[in-house]
Amino acid sequence: MSASTAAGAAARAAAAAAAAAGAAAAAAASEKKLGKIKVVPPPIWQQKCLVAWLDEWKIEQSFQAQDSRVKKSLNQPTSQENRKAHSHIPADLVRPYDRQPLAVGQIRLLSPRALPDVDRPVYVAVLRKAKSNYCLVAPFSLFTVPAVPSELMTGREEPFLRVLSLWNCQTTTAEIVGTSWIFDDLGRQLLADAWAVYQRFTAKLPLPKRLTQRVGPPLSHPLDPRYEYLEAADLDSAFQSAKAAEP
Amino acid sequence: MADTLQNWIEWKQKCALDACSPETQQALRGFLAEVAYSYGGFDDKSLDPWHELEVYALVPGPRGRKPSKDWLFDYIQREEMRGRDDWMLWSLRQGVWSVMRTVMETHEPWRREGSRPRNVSLNAPEGGHERGEGAALTLQDLLPGHHDTGDEAGSIELQRFAHPIADRLFKQLKRHEKVAMAAACLGVPLSNGVVLDVARREKSVVCGSIKKVEIAINKEASREFPKDDDETKALLGRFVFCNLKVLCCEWAKSEIKCARLFTIRGHREDYDDEC
């Protein structure tokens, strides 16, 4: 056997060995199997809550698509009669703001002057009051069911007061919060519940069991439509600019 | 008959519309009906918009006062303060519209019209914002099941397989895809201007990159574990996705241009995943 033939045979043998090893690895790979892992479905209440929220979100989306057309119809030219009325707006048409006393637990409706950048009624609950001029307020959501775990169902009947958005809490001045009218009081229990949800959100403290079904379902997917809502409902910049405009 | 500012002032002063002159009643009812029925799908004429506004939206507090009515009229005075007299009626109308819109959105008799039956399938598409090409999100995507936390061995095994897949996929990701995944890890909306700015891509591209990553993960999981059932592969996919998010977040920490991502208020605490 010549040297070249021997070398060729060795190379063929090596190639065959490599092919065998590859096939073995492929076989091993195809046999790789994960053990059966039990998947626990999300609780029914979370599914129901999300479906209800998505219902409201869809209506909101359809409204948004029609808003500019509807708003255009509101913008009619001012007639002579209206101009006359402008100069006759009675001074006592609007009740004075309830500037004092500012107390923890109060539900207040902020005046449009307090938040000039926001064109909808903003109800807030006063959660904490500092000795300095600041207080912590939680706005109410416009929706009737909580969107995320940091939103709490209040159990109230009024349309604007059904859900507290604890993720949207704002530390702001007593002047801004005082530019408002007192609507009602949260009550001791609801105030404690709201504080517990807020603490879960900020200090990662566990949520009491009795509250688990009164908050919204968790976020899980980055493309969840609730993100869009969270961005649109965020009042952070509105409060910041209100603070900046203060004398 | 068009409403005038005087009509609205009369209503505020007399408290109830029924106490106002017939002209005012007609003008204000007409205006509100126009607003209420101008939204497609909400045209049940048996509902009285004015009744809904008065009874439901401008609901009095326990002290019997209606701060929401003060809010409406303070709204016009804000315009006056801004020196925009001619916009007062417009802004009042806009305030009424804003309140009425919420009534229609949240009050059952109105909602019934625009709503759908509540028994929804887990696999029915639910939409989702700009997912890019491909199917819409399902309720199952939005609320996936979890692995049984009692099965520790199982989850350790899933993690063991998920890590190398995530490492491999991370090397294949483009910069904007890493930014999108890092934002997802921080619980920051992908449509946030800072995210788009850092990613240097349009919203649809950034959102679409999540879908691309999901497809790549599913492909990898199916290739490596062809014999496993879909449920287990989906669970593995979520572990991989989660690991990949963390890798991208770590990467973003070392990128100077990504520093702004960490200044956005995220919703990490509302997030629930397999990590």
Short mmCIF file of C-alpha atoms in Angstrom, two decimals:
data_model
loop_
_atom_site.label_atom_id
_atom_site.label_comp_id
_atom_site.label_asym_id
_atom_site.label_seq_id
_atom_site.Cartn_x
_atom_site.Cartn_y
_atom_site.Cartn_z
CA MET A 1 0.00 0.00 0.00
CA SER A 2 1.48 3.30 -1.05
CA ALA A 3 1.84 6.19 1.40
CA SER A 4 -0.75 8.25 -0.47
CA THR A 5 -3.32 5.44 -0.38
CA ALA A 6 -2.72 5.01 3.34
CA ALA A 7 -3.16 8.73 3.93
CA GLY A 8 -6.37 8.71 1.90
CA ALA A 9 -7.73 5.82 3.87
CA ALA A 10 -6.91 7.56 7.14
CA ALA A 11 -8.63 10.72 5.96
CA ARG A 12 -11.73 8.75 4.93
CA ALA A 13 -11.76 7.02 8.29
CA ALA A 14 -11.48 10.36 10.08
CA ALA A 15 -14.29 11.81 7.97
CA ALA A 16 -16.45 8.78 8.69
CA ALA A 17 -15.74 9.13 12.40
CA ALA A 18 -16.64 12.84 12.30
CA ALA A 19 -19.85 12.09 10.40
CA ALA A 20 -20.74 9.44 12.95
CA ALA A 21 -20.10 11.86 15.79
CA GLY A 22 -22.23 14.53 14.05
CA ALA A 23 -25.04 12.06 13.52
CA ALA A 24 -24.82 11.03 17.16
CA ALA A 25 -24.95 14.67 18.25
CA ALA A 26 -27.90 15.31 15.94
CA ALA A 27 -29.64 12.25 17.30
CA ALA A 28 -28.93 13.42 20.82
CA ALA A 29 -30.25 16.86 19.95
CA SER A 30 -33.43 15.47 18.45
CA GLU A 31 -33.90 13.37 21.57
CA LYS A 32 -33.43 16.39 23.82
CA LYS A 33 -36.74 16.81 25.50
CA LEU A 34 -37.98 19.11 28.18
CA GLY A 35 -39.84 17.53 31.03
CA LYS A 36 -43.55 18.23 31.13
CA ILE A 37 -43.97 21.38 33.18
CA LYS A 38 -47.34 22.27 34.54
CA VAL A 39 -48.62 25.64 33.33
CA VAL A 40 -50.95 27.42 35.71
CA PRO A 41 -53.51 29.51 33.79
CA PRO A 42 -54.17 33.10 34.91
CA PRO A 43 -57.06 33.42 37.37
CA ILE A 44 -60.50 33.94 35.86
CA TRP A 45 -60.95 37.28 37.64
CA GLN A 46 -57.83 38.61 35.92
CA GLN A 47 -59.12 37.49 32.53
CA LYS A 48 -62.52 39.08 33.17
CA CYS A 49 -60.96 42.28 34.41
CA LEU A 50 -58.70 42.56 31.38
CA VAL A 51 -61.54 41.83 28.96
CA ALA A 52 -63.66 44.52 30.62
CA TRP A 53 -60.79 46.99 30.49
CA LEU A 54 -60.09 46.18 26.84
CA ASP A 55 -63.77 46.83 26.10
CA GLU A 56 -63.46 50.34 27.49
CA TRP A 57 -60.14 50.85 25.74
CA LYS A 58 -61.68 49.91 22.40
CA ILE A 59 -64.46 52.44 22.90
CA GLU A 60 -61.83 55.03 23.83
CA GLN A 61 -59.91 54.23 20.66
CA SER A 62 -63.00 54.53 18.50
CA PHE A 63 -63.82 57.86 20.20
CA GLN A 64 -60.30 59.12 19.64
CA ALA A 65 -60.63 58.35 15.95
CA GLN A 66 -63.78 60.49 15.79
CA ASP A 67 -62.76 63.23 18.25
CA SER A 68 -61.33 65.71 15.78
CA ARG A 69 -64.49 65.58 13.65
CA VAL A 70 -66.75 66.04 16.67
CA LYS A 71 -64.58 68.80 18.14
CA LYS A 72 -64.63 70.65 14.85
CA SER A 73 -68.42 70.86 15.09
CA LEU A 74 -68.10 72.52 18.52
CA ASN A 75 -66.08 75.34 17.08
CA GLN A 76 -68.73 77.64 15.72
CA PRO A 77 -68.03 81.28 14.98
CA THR A 78 -68.85 83.61 17.86
CA SER A 79 -71.97 85.59 17.20
CA GLN A 80 -72.65 89.14 18.28
CA GLU A 81 -74.99 87.79 20.94
CA ASN A 82 -72.21 85.69 22.43
CA ARG A 83 -69.82 88.59 22.50
CA LYS A 84 -72.41 90.50 24.50
CA ALA A 85 -72.71 87.63 26.96
CA HIS A 86 -68.95 87.49 27.43
CA SER A 87 -68.96 90.87 29.05
CA HIS A 88 -71.75 89.79 31.38
CA ILE A 89 -70.29 86.73 33.02
CA PRO A 90 -71.37 87.01 36.64
CA ALA A 91 -68.48 87.08 39.07
CA ASP A 92 -70.12 84.48 41.31
CA LEU A 93 -70.77 81.99 38.54
CA VAL A 94 -68.09 79.65 39.90
CA ARG A 95 -67.99 78.71 43.56
CA PRO A 96 -64.69 79.69 45.25
CA TYR A 97 -62.11 76.94 45.65
CA ASP A 98 -62.02 74.97 48.89
CA ARG A 99 -58.43 75.93 49.60
CA GLN A 100 -58.64 74.97 53.25
CA PRO A 101 -58.51 72.67 55.02
CA LEU A 102 -56.36 70.34 52.96
CA ALA A 103 -56.65 66.96 54.66
CA VAL A 104 -55.54 63.40 54.05
CA GLY A 105 -58.31 61.28 52.53
CA GLN A 106 -60.07 64.15 50.77
CA ILE A 107 -61.32 63.65 47.24
CA ARG A 108 -60.94 66.87 45.29
CA LEU A 109 -61.79 67.98 41.78
CA LEU A 110 -58.90 70.05 40.48
CA SER A 111 -59.83 73.26 38.73
CA PRO A 112 -58.82 73.61 35.07
CA ARG A 113 -56.62 76.46 36.32
CA ALA A 114 -54.66 74.06 38.52
CA LEU A 115 -53.77 71.85 35.56
CA PRO A 116 -54.03 74.06 32.46
CA ASP A 117 -52.57 71.36 30.22
CA VAL A 118 -55.33 68.86 30.93
CA ASP A 119 -58.69 69.15 29.21
CA ARG A 120 -60.69 66.75 31.33
CA PRO A 121 -61.89 66.78 34.92
CA VAL A 122 -59.16 65.43 37.22
CA TYR A 123 -60.30 64.07 40.57
CA VAL A 124 -57.54 63.31 43.06
CA ALA A 125 -57.37 61.74 46.50
CA VAL A 126 -54.98 63.27 49.03
CA LEU A 127 -52.89 60.36 50.34
CA ARG A 128 -50.28 62.12 52.46
CA LYS A 129 -49.56 65.62 53.62
CA ALA A 130 -46.06 66.74 54.55
CA LYS A 131 -45.23 69.42 57.09
CA SER A 132 -43.66 71.32 54.25
CA ASN A 133 -45.89 72.67 51.54
CA TYR A 134 -46.11 69.36 49.71
CA CYS A 135 -48.62 66.56 49.52
CA LEU A 136 -49.01 63.27 47.71
CA VAL A 137 -52.12 62.88 45.58
CA ALA A 138 -53.46 59.94 43.59
CA PRO A 139 -55.56 60.74 40.50
CA PHE A 140 -58.63 58.69 39.62
CA SER A 141 -58.74 56.85 36.30
CA LEU A 142 -61.33 57.61 33.65
CA PHE A 143 -61.93 53.90 33.26
CA THR A 144 -64.24 51.88 35.45
CA VAL A 145 -62.00 48.83 35.86
CA PRO A 146 -58.35 48.78 36.94
CA ALA A 147 -55.81 48.34 34.15
CA VAL A 148 -52.73 47.25 36.10
CA PRO A 149 -51.83 46.00 39.59
CA SER A 150 -51.14 49.55 40.74
CA GLU A 151 -54.74 50.57 40.09
CA LEU A 152 -57.35 49.94 42.75
CA MET A 153 -61.09 49.49 42.38
CA THR A 154 -62.68 51.83 44.89
CA GLY A 155 -66.18 50.33 44.97
CA ARG A 156 -67.70 53.79 44.50
CA GLU A 157 -70.61 54.43 42.15
CA GLU A 158 -69.59 57.77 40.66
CA PRO A 159 -68.24 57.41 37.12
CA PHE A 160 -65.05 59.35 37.70
CA LEU A 161 -64.21 57.76 41.03
CA ARG A 162 -64.26 54.04 40.44
CA VAL A 163 -60.55 53.41 40.02
CA LEU A 164 -57.59 55.02 41.79
CA SER A 165 -54.38 55.15 39.75
CA LEU A 166 -51.69 54.70 42.37
CA TRP A 167 -48.95 54.46 39.73
CA ASN A 168 -49.89 58.01 38.73
CA CYS A 169 -49.35 59.48 42.23
CA GLN A 170 -47.90 62.97 42.24
CA THR A 171 -46.04 64.93 44.86
CA THR A 172 -47.19 68.47 44.42
CA THR A 173 -47.74 71.71 46.28
CA ALA A 174 -50.67 72.52 48.54
CA GLU A 175 -51.42 75.54 46.32
CA ILE A 176 -52.04 73.37 43.27
CA VAL A 177 -54.11 70.82 45.19
CA GLY A 178 -55.98 73.63 46.92
CA THR A 179 -57.08 75.07 43.57
CA SER A 180 -59.96 72.65 43.67
CA TRP A 181 -63.31 71.79 45.16
CA ILE A 182 -63.79 69.14 47.81
CA PHE A 183 -66.02 66.38 46.54
CA ASP A 184 -65.96 63.79 49.30
CA ASP A 185 -63.70 61.69 51.50
CA LEU A 186 -62.11 58.32 50.76
CA GLY A 187 -62.94 56.94 54.18
CA ARG A 188 -60.46 55.26 56.50
CA GLN A 189 -60.57 51.79 54.93
CA LEU A 190 -60.23 52.91 51.32
CA LEU A 191 -57.41 55.25 52.30
CA ALA A 192 -55.57 52.34 53.96
CA ASP A 193 -56.17 50.14 50.92
CA ALA A 194 -54.91 52.82 48.55
CA TRP A 195 -51.81 53.28 50.69
CA ALA A 196 -51.17 49.51 50.68
CA VAL A 197 -51.32 49.41 46.87
CA TYR A 198 -49.09 52.47 46.63
CA GLN A 199 -46.54 50.85 48.94
CA ARG A 200 -46.62 47.64 46.95
CA PHE A 201 -45.85 49.72 43.88
CA THR A 202 -43.08 51.86 45.36
CA ALA A 203 -41.60 49.84 48.21
CA LYS A 204 -42.35 46.38 46.82
CA LEU A 205 -44.25 45.41 49.94
CA PRO A 206 -46.65 42.49 49.49
CA LEU A 207 -50.25 43.32 48.73
CA PRO A 208 -52.74 42.20 51.42
CA LYS A 209 -54.70 39.18 50.17
CA ARG A 210 -58.04 40.96 50.48
CA LEU A 211 -56.90 43.43 47.81
CA THR A 212 -55.63 41.01 45.18
CA GLN A 213 -58.91 40.92 43.31
CA ARG A 214 -59.46 44.66 43.52
CA VAL A 215 -56.39 45.57 41.49
CA GLY A 216 -55.75 45.11 37.78
CA PRO A 217 -54.03 42.18 36.08
CA PRO A 218 -50.25 42.25 35.60
CA LEU A 219 -48.53 43.47 32.49
CA SER A 220 -46.65 40.79 30.70
CA HIS A 221 -46.25 41.59 27.04
CA PRO A 222 -44.31 44.69 25.89
CA LEU A 223 -46.91 45.37 23.21
CA ASP A 224 -49.85 45.25 25.59
CA PRO A 225 -52.27 48.14 24.73
CA ARG A 226 -52.29 49.10 28.41
CA TYR A 227 -48.87 50.66 27.86
CA GLU A 228 -50.45 53.13 25.49
CA TYR A 229 -53.02 53.98 28.15
CA LEU A 230 -50.36 54.37 30.86
CA GLU A 231 -48.49 56.80 28.67
CA ALA A 232 -51.57 58.82 27.74
CA ALA A 233 -52.94 58.97 31.30
CA ASP A 234 -49.63 59.94 32.92
CA LEU A 235 -50.14 63.31 34.62
CA ASP A 236 -46.50 63.75 35.55
CA SER A 237 -45.69 66.43 32.98
CA ALA A 238 -49.00 68.27 33.59
CA PHE A 239 -48.19 68.53 37.32
CA GLN A 240 -44.58 69.48 36.57
CA SER A 241 -45.61 72.34 34.33
CA ALA A 242 -48.23 73.47 36.84
CA LYS A 243 -45.52 73.52 39.50
CA ALA A 244 -43.17 75.42 37.21
CA ALA A 245 -45.84 78.04 36.52
CA GLU A 246 -46.36 78.75 40.22
CA PRO A 247 -45.17 82.17 41.34
CA MET B 1 -81.28 76.70 17.30
CA ALA B 2 -77.64 77.18 18.31
CA ASP B 3 -76.70 77.44 21.96
CA THR B 4 -75.26 80.66 23.30
CA LEU B 5 -73.05 81.42 26.26
CA GLN B 6 -76.09 83.10 27.83
CA ASN B 7 -78.00 79.82 27.66
CA TRP B 8 -75.26 78.06 29.59
CA ILE B 9 -75.02 80.84 32.17
CA GLU B 10 -78.77 80.64 32.70
CA TRP B 11 -78.51 76.90 33.29
CA LYS B 12 -75.71 77.39 35.81
CA GLN B 13 -77.62 80.07 37.67
CA LYS B 14 -80.97 78.26 37.74
CA CYS B 15 -79.35 74.90 38.56
CA ALA B 16 -81.76 72.71 36.59
CA LEU B 17 -82.50 72.86 32.89
CA ASP B 18 -86.23 72.49 33.53
CA ALA B 19 -86.16 75.81 35.36
CA CYS B 20 -84.67 77.58 32.32
CA SER B 21 -86.52 79.31 29.51
CA PRO B 22 -87.87 77.09 26.69
CA GLU B 23 -85.28 78.57 24.31
CA THR B 24 -82.42 77.64 26.60
CA GLN B 25 -83.82 74.16 27.12
CA GLN B 26 -84.14 73.61 23.42
CA ALA B 27 -80.69 74.99 22.62
CA LEU B 28 -78.81 73.04 25.28
CA ARG B 29 -80.65 69.78 24.69
CA GLY B 30 -80.00 70.20 20.99
CA PHE B 31 -76.31 70.80 21.52
CA LEU B 32 -75.82 67.80 23.77
CA ALA B 33 -77.79 65.50 21.50
CA GLU B 34 -75.56 66.58 18.66
CA VAL B 35 -72.44 65.70 20.66
CA ALA B 36 -73.82 62.42 21.94
CA TYR B 37 -75.10 61.14 18.62
CA SER B 38 -72.11 62.22 16.62
CA TYR B 39 -70.08 59.20 17.68
CA GLY B 40 -70.72 56.28 15.39
CA GLY B 41 -72.45 53.33 17.04
CA PHE B 42 -73.87 55.42 19.88
CA ASP B 43 -77.15 56.55 18.46
CA ASP B 44 -79.79 54.95 20.65
CA LYS B 45 -82.39 57.72 20.62
CA SER B 46 -84.15 56.26 23.66
CA LEU B 47 -81.32 57.58 25.84
CA ASP B 48 -81.64 61.16 26.97
CA PRO B 49 -78.16 62.71 26.87
CA TRP B 50 -79.16 65.60 29.09
CA HIS B 51 -80.47 63.28 31.76
CA GLU B 52 -77.22 61.29 31.58
CA LEU B 53 -75.18 64.45 31.93
CA GLU B 54 -77.10 65.84 34.88
CA VAL B 55 -77.72 62.63 36.79
CA TYR B 56 -74.67 60.62 36.01
CA ALA B 57 -71.77 62.89 35.06
CA LEU B 58 -72.47 65.99 37.12
CA VAL B 59 -73.25 63.87 40.13
CA PRO B 60 -73.38 65.81 43.40
CA GLY B 61 -71.05 65.03 46.25
CA PRO B 62 -72.39 64.14 49.71
CA ARG B 63 -72.57 67.83 50.51
CA GLY B 64 -75.10 68.19 47.71
CA ARG B 65 -72.83 70.41 45.66
CA LYS B 66 -71.79 69.74 42.10
CA PRO B 67 -68.12 70.68 41.78
CA SER B 68 -68.12 69.30 38.24
CA LYS B 69 -70.47 72.10 37.21
CA ASP B 70 -68.07 74.62 38.74
CA TRP B 71 -65.30 72.88 36.82
CA LEU B 72 -67.15 73.51 33.54
CA PHE B 73 -67.58 77.21 34.19
CA ASP B 74 -64.09 77.61 35.56
CA TYR B 75 -63.00 76.16 32.27
CA ILE B 76 -64.39 79.16 30.40
CA GLN B 77 -62.94 81.58 32.90
CA ARG B 78 -59.55 80.02 32.24
CA GLU B 79 -59.93 81.06 28.62
CA GLU B 80 -60.92 84.53 29.75
CA MET B 81 -57.78 84.61 31.86
CA ARG B 82 -55.83 83.74 28.76
CA GLY B 83 -57.38 86.72 27.01
CA ARG B 84 -59.35 84.55 24.60
CA ASP B 85 -62.87 85.93 25.02
CA ASP B 86 -64.11 84.62 21.72
CA TRP B 87 -63.15 81.09 22.71
CA MET B 88 -65.27 81.02 25.85
CA LEU B 89 -68.32 79.37 24.34
CA TRP B 90 -66.11 77.00 22.46
CA SER B 91 -64.24 76.00 25.58
CA LEU B 92 -67.47 75.52 27.54
CA ARG B 93 -68.74 73.28 24.80
CA GLN B 94 -65.48 71.42 24.87
CA GLY B 95 -65.76 70.95 28.62
CA VAL B 96 -69.30 69.59 28.28
CA TRP B 97 -68.13 67.38 25.47
CA SER B 98 -65.26 66.04 27.58
CA VAL B 99 -67.61 65.14 30.45
CA MET B 100 -70.25 63.68 28.14
CA ARG B 101 -67.67 61.61 26.36
CA THR B 102 -66.73 59.94 29.63
CA VAL B 103 -70.38 59.21 30.35
CA MET B 104 -70.73 57.48 27.02
CA GLU B 105 -67.54 55.55 27.60
CA THR B 106 -68.29 54.33 31.07
CA HIS B 107 -72.01 54.33 31.66
CA GLU B 108 -73.61 50.99 30.99
CA PRO B 109 -76.62 52.04 28.85
CA TRP B 110 -74.32 53.82 26.42
CA ARG B 111 -71.56 51.28 26.57
CA ARG B 112 -73.94 48.46 25.76
CA GLU B 113 -74.13 49.73 22.22
CA GLY B 114 -70.45 49.86 21.50
CA SER B 115 -69.60 46.80 23.54
CA ARG B 116 -69.30 43.12 22.77
CA PRO B 117 -70.19 39.91 24.59
CA ARG B 118 -68.00 39.20 27.60
CA ASN B 119 -67.24 35.53 26.94
CA VAL B 120 -64.02 36.01 25.05
CA SER B 121 -61.75 33.24 23.89
CA LEU B 122 -58.18 33.24 25.16
CA ASN B 123 -57.02 32.97 21.58
CA ALA B 124 -59.20 35.71 20.12
CA PRO B 125 -57.15 38.63 18.81
CA GLU B 126 -57.17 41.63 21.13
CA GLY B 127 -55.15 44.08 19.09
CA GLY B 128 -52.20 45.77 20.70
CA HIS B 129 -50.36 48.75 19.47
CA GLU B 130 -48.46 48.52 16.22
CA ARG B 131 -47.26 45.00 16.52
CA GLY B 132 -45.77 45.10 13.08
CA GLU B 133 -46.54 42.34 10.62
CA GLY B 134 -48.24 39.20 11.85
CA ALA B 135 -51.25 38.32 13.91
CA ALA B 136 -52.70 40.55 16.62
CA LEU B 137 -52.11 39.78 20.28
CA THR B 138 -54.46 37.38 21.98
CA LEU B 139 -55.67 37.44 25.55
CA GLN B 140 -53.27 34.55 26.13
CA ASP B 141 -50.36 36.72 24.95
CA LEU B 142 -51.45 39.46 27.33
CA LEU B 143 -52.10 37.14 30.26
CA PRO B 144 -50.02 34.02 29.80
CA GLY B 145 -50.08 31.19 32.31
CA HIS B 146 -47.17 30.65 34.66
CA HIS B 147 -45.05 27.63 35.35
CA ASP B 148 -46.02 25.83 38.50
CA THR B 149 -43.84 27.42 41.15
CA GLY B 150 -43.99 24.17 43.12
CA ASP B 151 -42.10 22.44 40.32
CA GLU B 152 -38.67 23.83 41.15
CA ALA B 153 -36.75 21.17 39.24
CA GLY B 154 -38.79 21.90 36.14
CA SER B 155 -38.15 25.60 36.23
CA ILE B 156 -34.41 25.08 36.87
CA GLU B 157 -34.32 22.87 33.80
CA LEU B 158 -36.17 25.46 31.73
CA GLN B 159 -33.71 28.13 32.85
CA ARG B 160 -30.80 25.83 31.97
CA PHE B 161 -32.07 25.50 28.42
CA ALA B 162 -33.21 29.10 28.12
CA HIS B 163 -29.85 30.70 28.97
CA PRO B 164 -27.78 29.43 25.98
CA ILE B 165 -30.63 30.16 23.54
CA ALA B 166 -30.87 33.72 24.86
CA ASP B 167 -27.08 34.15 24.67
CA ARG B 168 -27.08 32.95 21.08
CA LEU B 169 -29.97 35.18 20.02
CA PHE B 170 -28.53 38.21 21.79
CA LYS B 171 -25.50 38.08 19.47
CA GLN B 172 -27.83 38.23 16.47
CA LEU B 173 -29.86 41.23 17.63
CA LYS B 174 -29.54 44.62 15.96
CA ARG B 175 -29.02 47.72 18.04
CA HIS B 176 -32.63 48.97 17.86
CA GLU B 177 -33.89 45.51 18.77
CA LYS B 178 -31.70 45.53 21.87
CA VAL B 179 -33.05 48.96 22.78
CA ALA B 180 -36.64 47.71 22.41
CA MET B 181 -35.92 44.68 24.58
CA ALA B 182 -34.15 46.82 27.21
CA ALA B 183 -37.17 49.16 27.31
CA ALA B 184 -39.43 46.13 27.72
CA CYS B 185 -37.27 44.98 30.62
CA LEU B 186 -37.65 48.37 32.30
CA GLY B 187 -41.42 48.35 31.79
CA VAL B 188 -41.21 51.43 29.60
CA PRO B 189 -43.78 51.90 26.80
CA LEU B 190 -42.13 51.26 23.43
CA SER B 191 -43.97 54.23 21.97
CA ASN B 192 -42.21 56.58 24.40
CA GLY B 193 -40.35 59.32 22.52
CA VAL B 194 -37.10 58.66 24.38
CA VAL B 195 -37.16 54.97 23.40
CA LEU B 196 -37.71 55.86 19.74
CA ASP B 197 -35.01 58.48 19.95
CA VAL B 198 -32.46 56.12 21.48
CA ALA B 199 -33.42 53.35 19.05
CA ARG B 200 -33.24 55.83 16.15
CA ARG B 201 -36.19 54.08 14.55
CA GLU B 202 -39.91 54.70 13.95
CA LYS B 203 -42.49 53.42 16.42
CA SER B 204 -43.69 50.68 14.06
CA VAL B 205 -40.13 49.39 13.61
CA VAL B 206 -39.38 49.38 17.34
CA CYS B 207 -42.66 47.62 18.14
CA GLY B 208 -42.18 45.26 15.22
CA SER B 209 -38.79 44.24 16.55
CA ILE B 210 -40.45 42.61 19.56
CA LYS B 211 -42.49 40.48 17.19
CA LYS B 212 -39.33 39.57 15.28
CA VAL B 213 -37.60 38.51 18.47
CA GLU B 214 -40.61 36.39 19.44
CA ILE B 215 -40.58 34.66 16.07
CA ALA B 216 -36.83 33.97 16.35
CA ILE B 217 -37.30 32.52 19.85
CA ASN B 218 -40.17 30.27 18.75
CA LYS B 219 -38.09 29.03 15.81
CA GLU B 220 -35.16 28.22 18.09
CA ALA B 221 -37.36 26.47 20.63
CA SER B 222 -39.02 24.37 17.92
CA ARG B 223 -35.69 23.50 16.32
CA GLU B 224 -34.09 22.42 19.56
CA PHE B 225 -37.07 20.70 21.10
CA PRO B 226 -39.15 19.33 18.24
CA LYS B 227 -40.63 16.59 20.39
CA ASP B 228 -42.04 18.82 23.11
CA ASP B 229 -45.63 19.98 23.18
CA ASP B 230 -46.56 23.54 22.24
CA GLU B 231 -47.40 24.58 25.79
CA THR B 232 -43.97 23.61 27.12
CA LYS B 233 -42.22 25.23 24.17
CA ALA B 234 -44.22 28.42 24.73
CA LEU B 235 -43.15 28.40 28.37
CA LEU B 236 -39.53 27.91 27.36
CA GLY B 237 -39.99 30.77 24.90
CA ARG B 238 -41.11 33.07 27.72
CA PHE B 239 -38.05 32.12 29.78
CA VAL B 240 -35.81 32.87 26.79
CA PHE B 241 -37.60 36.17 26.16
CA CYS B 242 -37.13 37.15 29.76
CA ASN B 243 -33.43 36.24 29.78
CA LEU B 244 -32.94 38.13 26.56
CA LYS B 245 -34.57 41.23 28.04
CA VAL B 246 -32.19 41.11 30.98
CA LEU B 247 -29.18 40.71 28.67
CA CYS B 248 -30.34 43.71 26.64
CA CYS B 249 -30.87 45.75 29.78
CA GLU B 250 -27.34 44.94 30.95
CA TRP B 251 -26.06 45.91 27.52
CA ALA B 252 -27.98 49.21 27.68
CA LYS B 253 -26.37 50.03 31.03
CA SER B 254 -22.99 50.05 29.33
CA GLU B 255 -24.14 52.21 26.40
CA ILE B 256 -23.88 55.93 27.07
CA LYS B 257 -26.61 56.75 24.56
CA CYS B 258 -29.01 54.41 26.35
CA ALA B 259 -28.62 56.17 29.70
CA ARG B 260 -31.84 58.13 29.03
CA LEU B 261 -33.83 54.90 29.01
CA PHE B 262 -33.21 54.57 32.72
CA THR B 263 -34.66 58.00 33.45
CA ILE B 264 -38.13 57.20 32.06
CA ARG B 265 -40.80 56.28 34.54
CA GLY B 266 -41.37 52.59 33.86
CA HIS B 267 -44.00 50.17 35.06
CA ARG B 268 -41.64 47.45 36.19
CA GLU B 269 -43.66 46.95 39.36
CA ASP B 270 -46.77 46.19 37.34
CA TYR B 271 -44.85 43.71 35.28
CA ASP B 272 -45.06 40.00 35.82
CA ASP B 273 -42.83 37.61 33.93
CA GLU B 274 -40.82 34.45 34.27
CA CYS B 275 -37.57 36.13 35.36
#
